[in-house]
C-alpha atoms as a PDB file:
ATOM      1  CA  UNK A   1     -32.987  14.693  -4.031  1.00  0.00           C
ATOM      2  CA  UNK A   2     -31.683  17.562  -1.691  1.00  0.00           C
ATOM      3  CA  UNK A   3     -28.386  18.095  -0.187  1.00  0.00           C
ATOM      4  CA  UNK A   4     -28.855  18.513   3.622  1.00  0.00           C
ATOM      5  CA  UNK A   5     -25.880  19.799   5.825  1.00  0.00           C
ATOM      6  CA  UNK A   6     -25.907  18.314   9.177  1.00  0.00           C
ATOM      7  CA  UNK A   7     -23.240  20.536  10.758  1.00  0.00           C
ATOM      8  CA  UNK A   8     -24.638  24.052  12.039  1.00  0.00           C
ATOM      9  CA  UNK A   9     -22.594  27.180  11.681  1.00  0.00           C
ATOM     10  CA  UNK A  10     -21.666  26.741  15.201  1.00  0.00           C
ATOM     11  CA  UNK A  11     -20.469  23.343  14.572  1.00  0.00           C
ATOM     12  CA  UNK A  12     -18.422  24.556  11.479  1.00  0.00           C
ATOM     13  CA  UNK A  13     -16.969  27.446  13.674  1.00  0.00           C
ATOM     14  CA  UNK A  14     -15.891  25.053  16.423  1.00  0.00           C
ATOM     15  CA  UNK A  15     -14.078  22.682  13.798  1.00  0.00           C
ATOM     16  CA  UNK A  16     -12.415  25.524  12.202  1.00  0.00           C
ATOM     17  CA  UNK A  17     -11.396  27.229  15.613  1.00  0.00           C
ATOM     18  CA  UNK A  18      -9.824  23.938  16.791  1.00  0.00           C
ATOM     19  CA  UNK A  19     -12.698  21.808  17.664  1.00  0.00           C
ATOM     20  CA  UNK A  20     -11.574  19.736  20.634  1.00  0.00           C
ATOM     21  CA  UNK A  21      -8.416  21.634  21.683  1.00  0.00           C
ATOM     22  CA  UNK A  22      -6.121  18.831  20.156  1.00  0.00           C
ATOM     23  CA  UNK A  23      -2.803  19.466  18.649  1.00  0.00           C
ATOM     24  CA  UNK A  24      -2.387  18.688  14.937  1.00  0.00           C
ATOM     25  CA  UNK A  25      -0.814  15.133  15.686  1.00  0.00           C
ATOM     26  CA  UNK A  26      -3.187  14.388  18.444  1.00  0.00           C
ATOM     27  CA  UNK A  27      -6.325  14.204  16.139  1.00  0.00           C
ATOM     28  CA  UNK A  28      -5.093  11.074  14.702  1.00  0.00           C
ATOM     29  CA  UNK A  29      -5.432   9.386  17.991  1.00  0.00           C
ATOM     30  CA  UNK A  30      -9.127   9.747  17.683  1.00  0.00           C
ATOM     31  CA  UNK A  31      -9.037   7.332  14.681  1.00  0.00           C
ATOM     32  CA  UNK A  32      -6.815   4.420  15.832  1.00  0.00           C
ATOM     33  CA  UNK A  33      -7.335   0.987  14.156  1.00  0.00           C
ATOM     34  CA  UNK A  34      -8.679  -1.773  16.222  1.00  0.00           C
ATOM     35  CA  UNK A  35      -5.877  -4.073  17.556  1.00  0.00           C
ATOM     36  CA  UNK A  36      -4.743  -6.912  15.190  1.00  0.00           C
ATOM     37  CA  UNK A  37      -6.159 -10.176  16.835  1.00  0.00           C
ATOM     38  CA  UNK A  38      -5.097 -13.697  15.841  1.00  0.00           C
ATOM     39  CA  UNK A  39      -8.595 -14.005  14.466  1.00  0.00           C
ATOM     40  CA  UNK A  40      -7.693 -11.083  12.040  1.00  0.00           C
ATOM     41  CA  UNK A  41      -4.486 -13.002  10.753  1.00  0.00           C
ATOM     42  CA  UNK A  42      -6.459 -16.239  10.497  1.00  0.00           C
ATOM     43  CA  UNK A  43      -9.144 -14.228   8.135  1.00  0.00           C
ATOM     44  CA  UNK A  44      -6.183 -12.972   6.168  1.00  0.00           C
ATOM     45  CA  UNK A  45      -4.834 -16.506   5.743  1.00  0.00           C
ATOM     46  CA  UNK A  46      -8.288 -17.851   4.543  1.00  0.00           C
ATOM     47  CA  UNK A  47      -8.846 -15.016   2.186  1.00  0.00           C
ATOM     48  CA  UNK A  48      -5.341 -15.452   0.498  1.00  0.00           C
ATOM     49  CA  UNK A  49      -6.669 -18.687  -0.715  1.00  0.00           C
ATOM     50  CA  UNK A  50      -9.625 -17.233  -2.280  1.00  0.00           C
ATOM     51  CA  UNK A  51     -10.134 -18.026  -6.139  1.00  0.00           C
ATOM     52  CA  UNK A  52     -11.033 -14.366  -6.490  1.00  0.00           C
ATOM     53  CA  UNK A  53      -7.783 -12.309  -7.317  1.00  0.00           C
ATOM     54  CA  UNK A  54      -9.587  -9.088  -6.044  1.00  0.00           C
ATOM     55  CA  UNK A  55      -9.680 -10.673  -2.550  1.00  0.00           C
ATOM     56  CA  UNK A  56      -6.166 -11.738  -2.634  1.00  0.00           C
ATOM     57  CA  UNK A  57      -5.113  -8.193  -3.787  1.00  0.00           C
ATOM     58  CA  UNK A  58      -6.906  -6.965  -0.778  1.00  0.00           C
ATOM     59  CA  UNK A  59      -4.940  -9.587   1.727  1.00  0.00           C
ATOM     60  CA  UNK A  60      -1.505  -8.485  -0.507  1.00  0.00           C
ATOM     61  CA  UNK A  61      -2.445  -4.792   0.230  1.00  0.00           C
ATOM     62  CA  UNK A  62      -2.878  -5.195   4.022  1.00  0.00           C
ATOM     63  CA  UNK A  63      -0.320  -3.867   6.303  1.00  0.00           C
ATOM     64  CA  UNK A  64      -1.257  -6.729   8.696  1.00  0.00           C
ATOM     65  CA  UNK A  65      -0.565  -9.482   6.239  1.00  0.00           C
ATOM     66  CA  UNK A  66       2.136 -11.678   7.700  1.00  0.00           C
ATOM     67  CA  UNK A  67       5.456 -12.037   5.949  1.00  0.00           C
ATOM     68  CA  UNK A  68       5.136 -15.668   4.883  1.00  0.00           C
ATOM     69  CA  UNK A  69       1.661 -14.695   3.101  1.00  0.00           C
ATOM     70  CA  UNK A  70       3.548 -11.719   1.382  1.00  0.00           C
ATOM     71  CA  UNK A  71       6.187 -14.024   0.140  1.00  0.00           C
ATOM     72  CA  UNK A  72       3.671 -16.465  -1.336  1.00  0.00           C
ATOM     73  CA  UNK A  73       1.400 -13.989  -2.970  1.00  0.00           C
ATOM     74  CA  UNK A  74       4.554 -12.523  -4.521  1.00  0.00           C
ATOM     75  CA  UNK A  75       4.518 -15.406  -6.575  1.00  0.00           C
ATOM     76  CA  UNK A  76       0.777 -15.304  -7.358  1.00  0.00           C
ATOM     77  CA  UNK A  77       0.013 -15.971 -10.884  1.00  0.00           C
ATOM     78  CA  UNK A  78      -2.135 -12.749 -11.038  1.00  0.00           C
ATOM     79  CA  UNK A  79      -0.116  -9.375 -11.832  1.00  0.00           C
ATOM     80  CA  UNK A  80      -2.483  -7.523  -9.688  1.00  0.00           C
ATOM     81  CA  UNK A  81      -1.942  -9.362  -6.587  1.00  0.00           C
ATOM     82  CA  UNK A  82       1.759  -9.272  -7.324  1.00  0.00           C
ATOM     83  CA  UNK A  83       1.309  -5.323  -7.828  1.00  0.00           C
ATOM     84  CA  UNK A  84      -0.417  -5.122  -4.266  1.00  0.00           C
ATOM     85  CA  UNK A  85       2.542  -7.210  -2.726  1.00  0.00           C
ATOM     86  CA  UNK A  86       4.971  -4.775  -4.576  1.00  0.00           C
ATOM     87  CA  UNK A  87       3.270  -1.624  -3.273  1.00  0.00           C
ATOM     88  CA  UNK A  88       2.803  -2.875   0.144  1.00  0.00           C
ATOM     89  CA  UNK A  89       5.326  -0.955   2.593  1.00  0.00           C
ATOM     90  CA  UNK A  90       5.438  -3.831   4.924  1.00  0.00           C
ATOM     91  CA  UNK A  91       6.668  -6.263   2.333  1.00  0.00           C
ATOM     92  CA  UNK A  92      10.135  -7.796   3.008  1.00  0.00           C
ATOM     93  CA  UNK A  93      13.128  -6.039   1.149  1.00  0.00           C
ATOM     94  CA  UNK A  94      14.180  -9.273  -0.396  1.00  0.00           C
ATOM     95  CA  UNK A  95      10.834  -9.938  -1.914  1.00  0.00           C
ATOM     96  CA  UNK A  96      10.796  -6.458  -3.416  1.00  0.00           C
ATOM     97  CA  UNK A  97      14.251  -7.104  -4.897  1.00  0.00           C
ATOM     98  CA  UNK A  98      12.732 -10.270  -6.642  1.00  0.00           C
ATOM     99  CA  UNK A  99       9.667  -8.442  -7.819  1.00  0.00           C
ATOM    100  CA  UNK A 100      11.972  -5.857  -9.714  1.00  0.00           C
ATOM    101  CA  UNK A 101      12.518  -8.666 -12.061  1.00  0.00           C
ATOM    102  CA  UNK A 102       8.918  -9.579 -12.440  1.00  0.00           C
ATOM    103  CA  UNK A 103       7.578  -9.997 -15.891  1.00  0.00           C
ATOM    104  CA  UNK A 104       4.663  -7.566 -15.632  1.00  0.00           C
ATOM    105  CA  UNK A 105       5.736  -3.841 -16.035  1.00  0.00           C
ATOM    106  CA  UNK A 106       2.900  -2.968 -13.738  1.00  0.00           C
ATOM    107  CA  UNK A 107       4.604  -4.893 -10.645  1.00  0.00           C
ATOM    108  CA  UNK A 108       7.991  -3.643 -11.587  1.00  0.00           C
ATOM    109  CA  UNK A 109       6.617  -0.038 -11.614  1.00  0.00           C
ATOM    110  CA  UNK A 110       5.059  -0.320  -8.020  1.00  0.00           C
ATOM    111  CA  UNK A 111       8.318  -1.784  -6.911  1.00  0.00           C
ATOM    112  CA  UNK A 112      10.188   1.202  -8.111  1.00  0.00           C
ATOM    113  CA  UNK A 113       7.520   3.435  -6.205  1.00  0.00           C
ATOM    114  CA  UNK A 114       7.778   1.408  -3.018  1.00  0.00           C
ATOM    115  CA  UNK A 115       9.553   3.615  -0.341  1.00  0.00           C
ATOM    116  CA  UNK A 116      11.273   0.815   1.114  1.00  0.00           C
ATOM    117  CA  UNK A 117      12.680  -0.790  -1.961  1.00  0.00           C
ATOM    118  CA  UNK A 118      16.455  -1.693  -1.670  1.00  0.00           C
ATOM    119  CA  UNK A 119      18.982   0.257  -3.695  1.00  0.00           C
ATOM    120  CA  UNK A 120      20.131  -2.847  -5.337  1.00  0.00           C
ATOM    121  CA  UNK A 121      16.557  -3.292  -6.572  1.00  0.00           C
ATOM    122  CA  UNK A 122      16.441   0.362  -7.762  1.00  0.00           C
ATOM    123  CA  UNK A 123      19.626  -0.186  -9.622  1.00  0.00           C
ATOM    124  CA  UNK A 124      18.061  -3.078 -11.558  1.00  0.00           C
ATOM    125  CA  UNK A 125      15.088  -0.933 -12.232  1.00  0.00           C
ATOM    126  CA  UNK A 126      16.979   1.907 -13.425  1.00  0.00           C
ATOM    127  CA  UNK A 127      17.969  -0.236 -16.402  1.00  0.00           C
ATOM    128  CA  UNK A 128      14.594  -1.733 -16.831  1.00  0.00           C
ATOM    129  CA  UNK A 129      13.581  -2.599 -20.449  1.00  0.00           C
ATOM    130  CA  UNK A 130      10.302  -0.679 -19.986  1.00  0.00           C
ATOM    131  CA  UNK A 131      10.581   3.347 -20.549  1.00  0.00           C
ATOM    132  CA  UNK A 132       7.872   3.721 -17.928  1.00  0.00           C
ATOM    133  CA  UNK A 133       9.495   1.783 -15.374  1.00  0.00           C
ATOM    134  CA  UNK A 134      12.691   3.816 -15.713  1.00  0.00           C
ATOM    135  CA  UNK A 135      10.856   7.036 -15.774  1.00  0.00           C
ATOM    136  CA  UNK A 136       9.241   6.208 -12.234  1.00  0.00           C
ATOM    137  CA  UNK A 137      12.813   5.460 -11.052  1.00  0.00           C
ATOM    138  CA  UNK A 138      13.869   8.881 -12.145  1.00  0.00           C
ATOM    139  CA  UNK A 139      11.125  10.567 -11.006  1.00  0.00           C
ATOM    140  CA  UNK A 140      11.373   9.013  -7.530  1.00  0.00           C
ATOM    141  CA  UNK A 141      15.103  10.083  -7.544  1.00  0.00           C
ATOM    142  CA  UNK A 142      14.255  13.783  -8.650  1.00  0.00           C
ATOM    143  CA  UNK A 143      11.776  13.928  -5.712  1.00  0.00           C
ATOM    144  CA  UNK A 144      14.142  12.363  -3.047  1.00  0.00           C
ATOM    145  CA  UNK A 145      16.645  15.063  -3.960  1.00  0.00           C
ATOM    146  CA  UNK A 146      14.335  17.982  -3.000  1.00  0.00           C
END
């Protein structure tokens, strides 16, 4: 199998020199996500009931998942699903606070790393029984100080 490059030296030069004349922030406008429609939300609701935990993880990871589904998935028996809820930046703060006392270290660790975790939950996690979770809390505090 050979490696074939599809961009010519002229194309690479154009990309390097600013390509289409976009400012740095405007480049993201070329890659906008499609609008969130009622049918997309309905698909998320259907997938949240899947017997396959990997599919439920996908729903729990989506920034478009409605709050009521995130609340339900936060109580999922599978720790992978709860972990995805814990790391989702759209998860409500009160749900993150609940997950800060989850039985699974992995879930608590993801709560500690979530940018939007409330201070009260971080206080609970700073005294966690797991050295790993306490280490994540400490690490996050150290980078916040920079």
